[in-house]
XYZ file of C-alpha atoms in Angstrom:
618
model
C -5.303 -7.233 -6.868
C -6.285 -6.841 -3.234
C -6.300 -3.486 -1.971
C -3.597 -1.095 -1.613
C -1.432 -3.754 -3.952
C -1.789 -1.858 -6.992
C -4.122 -0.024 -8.697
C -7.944 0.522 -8.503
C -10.100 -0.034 -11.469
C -13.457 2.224 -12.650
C -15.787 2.096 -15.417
C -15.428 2.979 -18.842
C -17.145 1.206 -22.418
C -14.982 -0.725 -23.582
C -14.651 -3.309 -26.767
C -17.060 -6.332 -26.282
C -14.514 -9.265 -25.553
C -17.153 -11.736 -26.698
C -19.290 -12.357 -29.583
C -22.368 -13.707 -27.753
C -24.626 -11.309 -25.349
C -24.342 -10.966 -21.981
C -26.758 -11.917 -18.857
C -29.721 -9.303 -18.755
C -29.231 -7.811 -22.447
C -25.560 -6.425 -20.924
C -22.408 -6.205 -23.042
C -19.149 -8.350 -22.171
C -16.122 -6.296 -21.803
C -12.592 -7.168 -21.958
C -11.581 -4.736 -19.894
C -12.366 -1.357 -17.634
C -10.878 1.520 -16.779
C -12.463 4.566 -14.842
C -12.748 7.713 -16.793
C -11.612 6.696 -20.747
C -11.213 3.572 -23.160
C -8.382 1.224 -22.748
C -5.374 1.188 -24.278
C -5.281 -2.390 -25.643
C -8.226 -3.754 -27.643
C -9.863 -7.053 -27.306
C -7.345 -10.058 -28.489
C -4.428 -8.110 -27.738
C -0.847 -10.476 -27.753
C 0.927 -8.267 -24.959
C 1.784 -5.063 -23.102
C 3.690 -2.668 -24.670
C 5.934 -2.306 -22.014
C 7.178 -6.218 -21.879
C 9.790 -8.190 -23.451
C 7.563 -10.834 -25.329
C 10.705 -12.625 -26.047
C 11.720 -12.587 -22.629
C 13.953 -16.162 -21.964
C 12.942 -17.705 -18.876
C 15.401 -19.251 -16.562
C 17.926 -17.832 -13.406
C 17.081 -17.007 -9.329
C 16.665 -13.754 -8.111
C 17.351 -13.457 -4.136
C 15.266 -10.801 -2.684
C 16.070 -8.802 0.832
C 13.140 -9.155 2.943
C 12.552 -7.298 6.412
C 11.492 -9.088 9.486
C 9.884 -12.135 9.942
C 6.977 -14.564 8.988
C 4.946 -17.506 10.605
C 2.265 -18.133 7.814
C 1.245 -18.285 4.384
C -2.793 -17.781 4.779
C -3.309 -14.410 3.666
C -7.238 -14.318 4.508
C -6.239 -13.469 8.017
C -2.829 -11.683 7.283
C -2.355 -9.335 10.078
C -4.717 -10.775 12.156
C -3.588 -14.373 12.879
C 0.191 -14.592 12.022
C 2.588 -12.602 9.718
C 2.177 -13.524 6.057
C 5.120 -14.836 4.036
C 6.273 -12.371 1.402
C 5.293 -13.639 -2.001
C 2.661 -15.622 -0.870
C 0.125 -13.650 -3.212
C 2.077 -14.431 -6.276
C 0.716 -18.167 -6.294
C -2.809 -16.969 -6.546
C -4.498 -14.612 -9.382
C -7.652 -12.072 -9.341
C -10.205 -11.986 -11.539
C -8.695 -8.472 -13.227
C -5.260 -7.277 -13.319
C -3.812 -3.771 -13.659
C -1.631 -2.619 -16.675
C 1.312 -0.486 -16.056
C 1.568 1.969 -18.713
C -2.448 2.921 -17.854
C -3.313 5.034 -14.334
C -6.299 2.770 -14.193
C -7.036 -0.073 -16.725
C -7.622 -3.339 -15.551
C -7.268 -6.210 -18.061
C -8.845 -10.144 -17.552
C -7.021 -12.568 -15.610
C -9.009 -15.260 -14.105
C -12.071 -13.610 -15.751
C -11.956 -13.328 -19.485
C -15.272 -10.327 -19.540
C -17.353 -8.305 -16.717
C -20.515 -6.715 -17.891
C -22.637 -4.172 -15.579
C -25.377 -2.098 -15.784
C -25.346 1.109 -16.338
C -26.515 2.030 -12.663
C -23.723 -0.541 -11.472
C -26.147 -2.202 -8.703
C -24.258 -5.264 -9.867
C -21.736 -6.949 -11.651
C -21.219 -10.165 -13.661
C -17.939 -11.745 -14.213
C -17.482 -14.969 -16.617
C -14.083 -17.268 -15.919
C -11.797 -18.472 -18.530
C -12.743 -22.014 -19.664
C -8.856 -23.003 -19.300
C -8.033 -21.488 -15.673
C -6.557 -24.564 -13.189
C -5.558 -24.698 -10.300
C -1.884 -26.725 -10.062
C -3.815 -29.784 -9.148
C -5.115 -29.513 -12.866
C -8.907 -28.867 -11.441
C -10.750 -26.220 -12.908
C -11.318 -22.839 -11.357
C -15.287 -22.591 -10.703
C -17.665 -20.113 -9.771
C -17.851 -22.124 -6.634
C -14.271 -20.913 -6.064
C -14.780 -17.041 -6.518
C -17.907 -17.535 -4.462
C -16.051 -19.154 -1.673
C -12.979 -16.846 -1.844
C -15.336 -13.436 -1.221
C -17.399 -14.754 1.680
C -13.675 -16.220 3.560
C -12.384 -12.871 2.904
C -15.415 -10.562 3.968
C -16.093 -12.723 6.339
C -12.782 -12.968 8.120
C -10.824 -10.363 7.305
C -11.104 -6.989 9.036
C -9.597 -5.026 5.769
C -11.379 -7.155 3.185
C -14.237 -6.925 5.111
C -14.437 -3.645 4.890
C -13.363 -3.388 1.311
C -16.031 -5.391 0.611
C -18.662 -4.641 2.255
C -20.994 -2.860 0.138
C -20.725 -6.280 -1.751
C -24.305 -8.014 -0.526
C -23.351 -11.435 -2.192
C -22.312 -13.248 -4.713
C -23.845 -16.049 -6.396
C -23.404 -18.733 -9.560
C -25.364 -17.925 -12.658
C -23.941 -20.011 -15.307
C -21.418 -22.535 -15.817
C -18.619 -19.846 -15.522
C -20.915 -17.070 -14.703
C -20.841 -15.232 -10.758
C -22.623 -12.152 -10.566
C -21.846 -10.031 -7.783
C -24.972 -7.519 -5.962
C -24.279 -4.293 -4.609
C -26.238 -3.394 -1.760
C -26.945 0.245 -3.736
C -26.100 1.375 -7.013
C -24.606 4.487 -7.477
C -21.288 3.617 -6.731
C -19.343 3.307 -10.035
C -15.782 1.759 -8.054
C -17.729 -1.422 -6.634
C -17.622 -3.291 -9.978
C -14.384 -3.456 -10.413
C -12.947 -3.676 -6.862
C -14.980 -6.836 -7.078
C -12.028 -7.722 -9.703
C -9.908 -7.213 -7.550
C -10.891 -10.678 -5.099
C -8.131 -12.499 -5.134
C -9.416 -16.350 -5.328
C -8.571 -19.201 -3.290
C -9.632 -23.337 -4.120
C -12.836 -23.865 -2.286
C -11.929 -27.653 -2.658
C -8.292 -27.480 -0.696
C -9.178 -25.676 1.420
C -12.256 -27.755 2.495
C -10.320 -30.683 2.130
C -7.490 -32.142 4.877
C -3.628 -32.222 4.994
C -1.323 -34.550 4.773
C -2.210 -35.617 8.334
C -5.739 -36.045 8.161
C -6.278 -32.509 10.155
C -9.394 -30.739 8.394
C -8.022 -27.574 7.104
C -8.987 -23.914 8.734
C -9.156 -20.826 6.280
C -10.151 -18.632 9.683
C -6.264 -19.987 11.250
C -2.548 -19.336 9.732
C -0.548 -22.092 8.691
C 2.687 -23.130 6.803
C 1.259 -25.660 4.734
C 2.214 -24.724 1.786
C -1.229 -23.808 -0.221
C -2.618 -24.267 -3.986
C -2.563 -21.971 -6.016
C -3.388 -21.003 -9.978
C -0.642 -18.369 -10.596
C 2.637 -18.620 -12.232
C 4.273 -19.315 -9.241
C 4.135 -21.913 -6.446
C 5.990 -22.745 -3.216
C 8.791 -24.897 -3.527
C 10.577 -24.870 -0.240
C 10.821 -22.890 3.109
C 12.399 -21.978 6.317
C 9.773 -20.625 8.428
C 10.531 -17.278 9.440
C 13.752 -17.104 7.937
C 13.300 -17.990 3.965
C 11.023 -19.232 0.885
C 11.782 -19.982 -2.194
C 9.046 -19.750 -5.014
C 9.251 -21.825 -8.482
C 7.834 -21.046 -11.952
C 5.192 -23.150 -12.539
C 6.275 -25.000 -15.882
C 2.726 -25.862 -17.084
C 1.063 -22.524 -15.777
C -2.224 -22.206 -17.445
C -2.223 -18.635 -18.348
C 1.500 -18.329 -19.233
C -0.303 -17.643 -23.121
C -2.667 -14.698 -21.698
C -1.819 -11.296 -23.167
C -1.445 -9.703 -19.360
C 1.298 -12.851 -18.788
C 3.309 -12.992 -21.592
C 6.912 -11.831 -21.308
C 6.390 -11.486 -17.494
C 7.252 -13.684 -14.437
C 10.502 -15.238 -16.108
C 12.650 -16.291 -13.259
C 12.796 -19.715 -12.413
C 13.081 -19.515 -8.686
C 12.185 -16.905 -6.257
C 13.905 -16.695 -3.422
C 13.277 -14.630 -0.276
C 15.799 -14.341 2.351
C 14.549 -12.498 5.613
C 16.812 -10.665 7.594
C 16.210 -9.105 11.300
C 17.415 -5.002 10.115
C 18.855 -3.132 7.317
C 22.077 -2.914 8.431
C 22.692 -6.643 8.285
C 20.967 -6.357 4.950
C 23.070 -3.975 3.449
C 26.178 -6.173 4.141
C 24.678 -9.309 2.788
C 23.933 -7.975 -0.068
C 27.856 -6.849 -0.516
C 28.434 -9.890 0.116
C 26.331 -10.933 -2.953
C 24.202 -12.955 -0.304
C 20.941 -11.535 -2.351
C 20.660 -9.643 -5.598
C 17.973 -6.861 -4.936
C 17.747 -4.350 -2.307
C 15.416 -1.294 -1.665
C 17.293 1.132 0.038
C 14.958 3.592 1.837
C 17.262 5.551 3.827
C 19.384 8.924 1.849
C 22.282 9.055 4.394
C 22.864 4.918 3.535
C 22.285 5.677 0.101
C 25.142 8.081 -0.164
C 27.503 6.746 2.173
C 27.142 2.825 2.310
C 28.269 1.971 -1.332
C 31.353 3.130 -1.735
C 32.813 -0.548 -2.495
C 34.951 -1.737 -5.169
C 31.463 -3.844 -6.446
C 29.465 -0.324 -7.000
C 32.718 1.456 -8.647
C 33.281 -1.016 -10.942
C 29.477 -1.592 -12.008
C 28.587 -5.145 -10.739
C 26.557 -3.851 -8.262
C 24.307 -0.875 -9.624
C 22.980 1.830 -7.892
C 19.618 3.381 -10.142
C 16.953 5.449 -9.216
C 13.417 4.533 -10.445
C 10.686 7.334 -10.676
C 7.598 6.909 -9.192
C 4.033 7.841 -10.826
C 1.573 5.452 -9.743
C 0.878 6.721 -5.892
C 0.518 8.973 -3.475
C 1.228 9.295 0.158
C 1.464 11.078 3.717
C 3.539 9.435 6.131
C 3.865 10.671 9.557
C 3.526 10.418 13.613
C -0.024 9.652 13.998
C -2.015 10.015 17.019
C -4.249 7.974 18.791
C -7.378 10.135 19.215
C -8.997 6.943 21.829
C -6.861 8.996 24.230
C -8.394 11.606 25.722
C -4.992 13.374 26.134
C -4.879 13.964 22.100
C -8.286 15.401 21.675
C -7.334 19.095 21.097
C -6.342 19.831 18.280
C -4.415 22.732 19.540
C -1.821 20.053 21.363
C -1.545 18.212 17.935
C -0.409 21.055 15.957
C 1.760 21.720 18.898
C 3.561 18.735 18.219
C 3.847 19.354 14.584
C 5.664 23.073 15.208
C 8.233 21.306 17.480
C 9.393 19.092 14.528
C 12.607 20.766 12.538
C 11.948 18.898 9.560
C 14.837 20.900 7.433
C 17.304 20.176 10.013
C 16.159 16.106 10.326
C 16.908 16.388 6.145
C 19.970 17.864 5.936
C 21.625 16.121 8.778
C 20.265 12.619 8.640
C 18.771 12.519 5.101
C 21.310 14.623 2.861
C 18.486 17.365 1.562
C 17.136 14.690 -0.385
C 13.314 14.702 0.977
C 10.424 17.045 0.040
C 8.435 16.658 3.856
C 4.813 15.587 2.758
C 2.150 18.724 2.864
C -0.806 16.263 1.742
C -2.178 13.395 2.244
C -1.818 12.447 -1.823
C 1.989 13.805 -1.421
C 3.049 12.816 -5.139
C -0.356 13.270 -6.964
C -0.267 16.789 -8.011
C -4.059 16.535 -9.067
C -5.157 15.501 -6.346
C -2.953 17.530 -3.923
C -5.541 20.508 -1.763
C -2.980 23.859 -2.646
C -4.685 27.751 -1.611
C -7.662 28.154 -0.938
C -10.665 25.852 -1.940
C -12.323 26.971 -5.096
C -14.615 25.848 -7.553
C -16.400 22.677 -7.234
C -13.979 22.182 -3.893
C -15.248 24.740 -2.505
C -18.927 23.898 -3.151
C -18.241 20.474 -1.624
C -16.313 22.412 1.429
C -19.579 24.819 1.653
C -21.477 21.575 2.670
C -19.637 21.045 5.724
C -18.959 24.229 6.670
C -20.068 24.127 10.109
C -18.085 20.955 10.864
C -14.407 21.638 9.812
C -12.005 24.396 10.806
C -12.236 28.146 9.872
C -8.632 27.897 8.569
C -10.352 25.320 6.225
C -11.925 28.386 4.300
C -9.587 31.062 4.613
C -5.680 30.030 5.081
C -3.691 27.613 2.703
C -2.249 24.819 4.752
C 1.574 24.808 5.230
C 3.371 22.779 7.472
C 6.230 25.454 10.068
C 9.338 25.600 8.326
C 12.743 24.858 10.778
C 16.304 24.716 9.301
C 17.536 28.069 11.185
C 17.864 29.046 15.181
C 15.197 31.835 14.340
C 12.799 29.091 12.879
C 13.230 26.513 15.362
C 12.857 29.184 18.020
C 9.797 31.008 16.592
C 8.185 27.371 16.388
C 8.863 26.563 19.613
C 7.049 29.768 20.779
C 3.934 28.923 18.385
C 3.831 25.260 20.028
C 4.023 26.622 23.603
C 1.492 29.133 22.587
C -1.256 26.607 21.365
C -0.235 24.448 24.309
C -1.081 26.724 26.935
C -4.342 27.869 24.710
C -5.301 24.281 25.286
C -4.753 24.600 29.104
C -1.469 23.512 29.867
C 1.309 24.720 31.171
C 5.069 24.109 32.340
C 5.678 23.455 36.037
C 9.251 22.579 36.937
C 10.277 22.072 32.959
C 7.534 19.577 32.617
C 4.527 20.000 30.737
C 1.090 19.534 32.923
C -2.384 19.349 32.470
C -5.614 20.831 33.950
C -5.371 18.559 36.780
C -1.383 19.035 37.186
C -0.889 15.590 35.841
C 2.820 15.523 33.757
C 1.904 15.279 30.283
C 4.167 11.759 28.770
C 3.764 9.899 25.382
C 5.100 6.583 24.401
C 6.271 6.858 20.953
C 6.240 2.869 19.554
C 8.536 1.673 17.079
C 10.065 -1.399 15.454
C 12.895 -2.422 16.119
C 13.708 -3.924 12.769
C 13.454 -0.342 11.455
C 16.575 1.359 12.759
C 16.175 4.321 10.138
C 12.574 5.136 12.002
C 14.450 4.723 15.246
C 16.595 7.628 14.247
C 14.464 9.753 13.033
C 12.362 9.770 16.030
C 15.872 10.452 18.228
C 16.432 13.403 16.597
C 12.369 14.444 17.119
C 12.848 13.853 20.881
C 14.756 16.457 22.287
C 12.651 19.185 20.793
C 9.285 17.875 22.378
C 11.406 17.749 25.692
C 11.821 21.411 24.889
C 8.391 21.856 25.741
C 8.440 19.857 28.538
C 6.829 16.883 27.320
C 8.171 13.429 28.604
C 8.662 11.516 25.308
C 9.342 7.625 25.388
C 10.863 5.946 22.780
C 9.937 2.006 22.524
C 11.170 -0.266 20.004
C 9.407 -3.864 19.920
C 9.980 -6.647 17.687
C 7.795 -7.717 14.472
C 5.374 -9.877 16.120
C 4.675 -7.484 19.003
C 4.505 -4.740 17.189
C 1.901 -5.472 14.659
C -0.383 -6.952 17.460
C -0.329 -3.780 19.510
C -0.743 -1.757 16.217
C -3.903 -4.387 14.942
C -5.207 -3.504 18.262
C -4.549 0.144 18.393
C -2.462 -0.623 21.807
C -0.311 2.942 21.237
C -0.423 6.297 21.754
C 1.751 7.206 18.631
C 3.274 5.369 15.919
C 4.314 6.564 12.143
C 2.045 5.475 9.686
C 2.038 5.644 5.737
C -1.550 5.921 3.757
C -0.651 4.560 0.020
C -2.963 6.925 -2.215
C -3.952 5.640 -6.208
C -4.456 7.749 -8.971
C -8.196 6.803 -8.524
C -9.473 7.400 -5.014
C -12.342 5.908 -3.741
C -14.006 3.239 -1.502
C -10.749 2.452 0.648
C -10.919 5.801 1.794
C -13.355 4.673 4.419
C -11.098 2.333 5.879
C -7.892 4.948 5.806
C -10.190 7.811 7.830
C -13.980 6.721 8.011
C -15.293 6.788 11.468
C -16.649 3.370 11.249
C -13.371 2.425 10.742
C -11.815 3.898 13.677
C -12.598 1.012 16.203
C -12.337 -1.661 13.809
C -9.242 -4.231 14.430
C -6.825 -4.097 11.780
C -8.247 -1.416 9.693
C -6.241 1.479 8.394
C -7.860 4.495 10.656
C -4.595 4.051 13.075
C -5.546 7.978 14.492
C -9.177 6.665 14.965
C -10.426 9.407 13.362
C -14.262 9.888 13.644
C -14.932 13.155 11.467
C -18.801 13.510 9.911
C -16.948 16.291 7.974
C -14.570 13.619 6.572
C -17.403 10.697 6.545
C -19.371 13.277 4.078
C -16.461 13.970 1.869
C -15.495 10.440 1.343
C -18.980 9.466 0.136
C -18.464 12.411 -2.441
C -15.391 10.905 -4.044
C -16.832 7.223 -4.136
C -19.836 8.924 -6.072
C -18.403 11.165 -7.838
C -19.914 11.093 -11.723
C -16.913 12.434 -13.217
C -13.246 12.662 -12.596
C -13.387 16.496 -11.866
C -15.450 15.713 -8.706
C -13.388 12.617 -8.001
C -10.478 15.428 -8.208
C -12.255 18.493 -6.421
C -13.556 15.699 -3.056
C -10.113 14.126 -2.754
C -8.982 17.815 -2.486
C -11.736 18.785 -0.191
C -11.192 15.739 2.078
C -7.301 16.344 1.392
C -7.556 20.010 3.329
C -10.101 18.712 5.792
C -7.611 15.909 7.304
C -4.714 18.900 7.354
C -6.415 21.615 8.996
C -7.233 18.734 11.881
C -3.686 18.022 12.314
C -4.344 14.154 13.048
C -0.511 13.240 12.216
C 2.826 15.128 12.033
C 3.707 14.940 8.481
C 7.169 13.618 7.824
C 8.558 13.593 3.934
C 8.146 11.763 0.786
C 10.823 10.946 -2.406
C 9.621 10.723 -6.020
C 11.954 8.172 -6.458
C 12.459 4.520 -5.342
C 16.597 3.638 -4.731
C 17.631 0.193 -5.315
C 21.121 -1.517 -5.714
C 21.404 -4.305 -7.444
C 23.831 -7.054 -8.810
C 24.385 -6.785 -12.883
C 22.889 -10.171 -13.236
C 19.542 -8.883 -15.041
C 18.140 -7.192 -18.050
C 14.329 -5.744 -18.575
C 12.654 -3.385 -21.325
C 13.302 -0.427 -22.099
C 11.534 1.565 -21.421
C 9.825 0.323 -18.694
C 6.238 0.935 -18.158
C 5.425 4.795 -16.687
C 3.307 2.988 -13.679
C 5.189 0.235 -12.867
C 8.371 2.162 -10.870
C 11.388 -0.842 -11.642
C 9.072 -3.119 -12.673
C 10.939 -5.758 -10.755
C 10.932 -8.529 -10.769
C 8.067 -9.337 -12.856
C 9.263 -7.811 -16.207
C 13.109 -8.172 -15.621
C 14.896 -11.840 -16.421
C 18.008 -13.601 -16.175
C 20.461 -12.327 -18.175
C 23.158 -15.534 -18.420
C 26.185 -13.198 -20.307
C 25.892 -10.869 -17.844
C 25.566 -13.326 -14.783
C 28.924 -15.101 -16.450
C 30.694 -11.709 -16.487
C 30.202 -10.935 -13.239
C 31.325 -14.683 -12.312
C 34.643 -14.134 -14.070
C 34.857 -10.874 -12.241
């Protein structure tokens, strides 16, 4: 998997998945997982958590949001938007199990073996992996699949960058060298690549043009994964097929998964169109993200009577912190003082109640959801010892006061916060002339606060945030731009603020540099939105990439966790444990599902034909 699509893998021993030695006196292994052994043993038939038995057959129609214009996902976000499902035609050397926080099983690869300093890595390819052309996938492939990624791609790049090359050792053998050793993550994010067919790709289309991995196209490409693209409407739909003849559908990490025949995603401009489609039974599957929609859109005959379900699925698997982020490349947002300003204007308990229902927690980390990994009091321990090496470069409050975000929800509340922003305000140096908020030089003190306009819910919630920042004088703009232009001015940090979610694993590591490492922070397309540039932070994230057990992993995340807070580089808004979703009674899946894998749709779900003919006679 490619980062921040699923899990990320460590080291552990593990089971020798071949009989014959590896490269350089290593040991094969069938799989790896960071800090203990693997569930499932070498020549294991299939998850736990599937239906092995699964029939495959049916179409699922899936809601998607927005719009696309290409299916090359080496320069996704940088050259065009990618299609949704476009990473389902290709496969990864590893793959994550669900019902393991960090186990990573062969897919393309049948072993890796490392040593025990993990300066490198060596990964050996099934004899039977194809591409759909029926060619073989080669070393030649993997190789040419890392250096297009690292070599085009801002977030890959990144990502992979401690990643000096790669290079063909055997007939299925690449080994990959690390440009230090040390750092025990590197080995298996290098599972992680996602490869591509050196030979399409080098090759021509159907009109003679010489392909371009470095341009986006709609060209449908190859692929080696279960699925393929069978037809399109660019921008507005694509439909995916089950490969019949899929070369892995017999692997132990495939079977009784990816059972529907057809795939089909149907794009639509906003939610609220969505949510009548699917009514309509124009689509099966919808993600509903917003409470107040949740508990006052369904009320239909469809949801009474049970063809169309409303469930809540708990999530495990991540962490988050989502919230207004600021663009420290203005000089305006360089105190500190002004950020937190901004944070005591925002009545979070009112926004829940009235817009949301009560049903959000608001997010007081930046793992909101991982409880380990979650800073809480004061630093102590190991945390602290980490803290104690930074001292001089993070905030007092750091040491001495547990972080808590200002509590609204009451007149007193709202209006003791609005004292506390005005204070730190005018403790930064400004002040309010003629109910507007200046600066040093008198200047009027305005922010632009940019939005999508495909996300209506966003919209709202940033409505409601508006009149209280007026409160204190400050000229708040509210601009809503469509898809296109709103990922361009985000990939080139063209903003001054803008919401932004940071996906946490259960396994921090190496993408913390590109979420808040000051290299990062001036790198197009990377994840450092604030452009945060902290040698504090810089310090701490090199702790939890090295960290030689999982209690330092734990104690740096925490440490890095209460260093971000106490800087007040976003204003936090709220998380959910839970993911809502309606759908039609069309479908069955395990039970249980797996305690990673949230639904577990739609990989692990399939056509159920008695209940699609009951609801047909309905």
């Amino acid at each position: 998997m490619a980062p921040a699509l699923g899990f990320k893998p460590g080291i552990s021993a593990i089971t020798p998945a071949l009989a014959d030695e590896a490269p350089n006196g290593l040991q094969w292994r069938h799989a790896v997982s960071t800090y203990g052994e693997a569930k499932y043993p070498a020549g294991f038939k299939n998850y736990d958590y599937v239906n092995p038995a699964a029939p495959k057959g049916g179409v699922v129609r899936l809601f998607q949001l927005g719009t696309y214009d290409s299916f090359n996902l080496v320069v996704a976000g940088l050259k065009g938007t990618l299609a949704a499902g476009v990473s389902r035609i290709y496969e990864s050397l590893m793959e994550a199990s669900l019902d393991e926080p960090d186990t990573y099983y062969g897919e393309l690869a049948e072993a890796a073996a490392f040593p025990d300093d993990f300066s490198y890595v060596i990964y050996r390819l099934r004899p039977n992996a194809r591409w759909h052309d029926g060619k073989p996938v080669t070393p030649e492939d993997v190789i040419f699949s890392f250096e297009a990624l690292k070599g085009n791609s801002p977030m890959f790049s990144s990502y992979y960058r401690h990643i000096e090359k790669a290079e063909k050792i055997g007939d299925r053998d690449i080994k990959f060298t690390f440009d230090s050793p040390g750092n025990r993550e590197l080995p298996m994010i290098t599972g992680q690549l996602i490869i591509m067919p050196k030979h399409w790709w080098e090759g021509t289309d159907a009109q003679g043009k010489k392909r371009d991995v470095t341009a986006s196209t709609l060209e449908p490409p190859l692929g080696s994964g279960p699925y393929k693209i069978k037809e399109f409407v660019a921008g507005r739909s694509l439909v995916l097929e089950r490969v019949k003849d899929y070369w892995g559908k017999d692997n132990a990490i495939a079977v009784g998964q990816n059972n529907f025949d057809e795939l089909r995603y149907e794009y639509f401009r906003d939610d609220t169109v969505g949510r009548e489609a699917l009514k309509a039974d124009q689509f099966d599957w919808y993600g509903e993200r917003s409470a107040k929609e949740w508990s006052a859109s369904y009320d239909v005959a469809s949801v009474r009577d049970g063809r169309l379900i409303k469930e809540l699925f708990p999530v495990r698997n991540v962490g988050r912190m989502q919230g207004w982020v600021f663009n420290l490349r203005r000089p305006k947002f360089a105190d500190p003082r002004l950020r937190r300003a901004f944070n005591y204007a925002f009545d979070f308990e009112e926004m829940n109640r009235t817009l949301s229902n009560g049903d959000y927690h608001r997010d007081s980390s930046y793992f909101d959801g991982i409880p380990d990994l979650m800073a809480t009091g004061l630093p102590e321990g190991l945390e602290l010892e980490i803290l104690n090496t930074v001292r001089d470069k993070v905030p007092a409050e750091v040491f001495t006061t547990p972080y808590k975000d200002p509590v609204g929800g009451t007149p007193e509340n709202v209006r003791a916060n609005l004292r506390e922003a005005t204070r730190l305000l005018k403790e930064a140096g400004f002040e309010v002339r003629d109910r507007k908020l200046v600066d040093q030089s008198g200047q009027p003190f305005t922010v632009e606060l940019l939005g999508a306009s495909a996300d209506p819910g966003m919209e709202r919630i940033s409505l409601f945030y508006k009149p209280s920042l007026e409160r204190l004088g400050i000229t708040i703009n509210l601009r809503a731009v469509d898809t296109v232009q709103y990922q361009n001015r985000i990939r080139d940090f063209d903003f001054e603020m803008v919401t932004q979610v940071w996906g946490q694993s259960l396994s921090p590591g190496n993408e913390q540099r590109d979420n808040f490492g000051s290299q990062a922070a001036d790198r197009t397309g990377s994840n450092n939105l604030p452009g945060i540039k902290n040698p504090a932070v810089d310090a701490i994230i090199e702790r939890i990439i090295f960290a030689k057990s999982r209690a330092e992993q734990i104690a740096a995340a925490k440490a890095m966790d209460r260093v971000l807070l106490w800087n007040f580089y976003c204003v936090p808004h709220f998380n959910y444990d839970k993911q809502r979703y309606i759908y039609w009674d069309r479908f069955s899946h395990p039970d249980p599902l797996p305690k990673y894998g949230v639904s577990g749709f739609p990989n692990l779900w399939w056509y159920d034909a008695d209940k699609a003919a009951k609801l047909k006679r309905s």
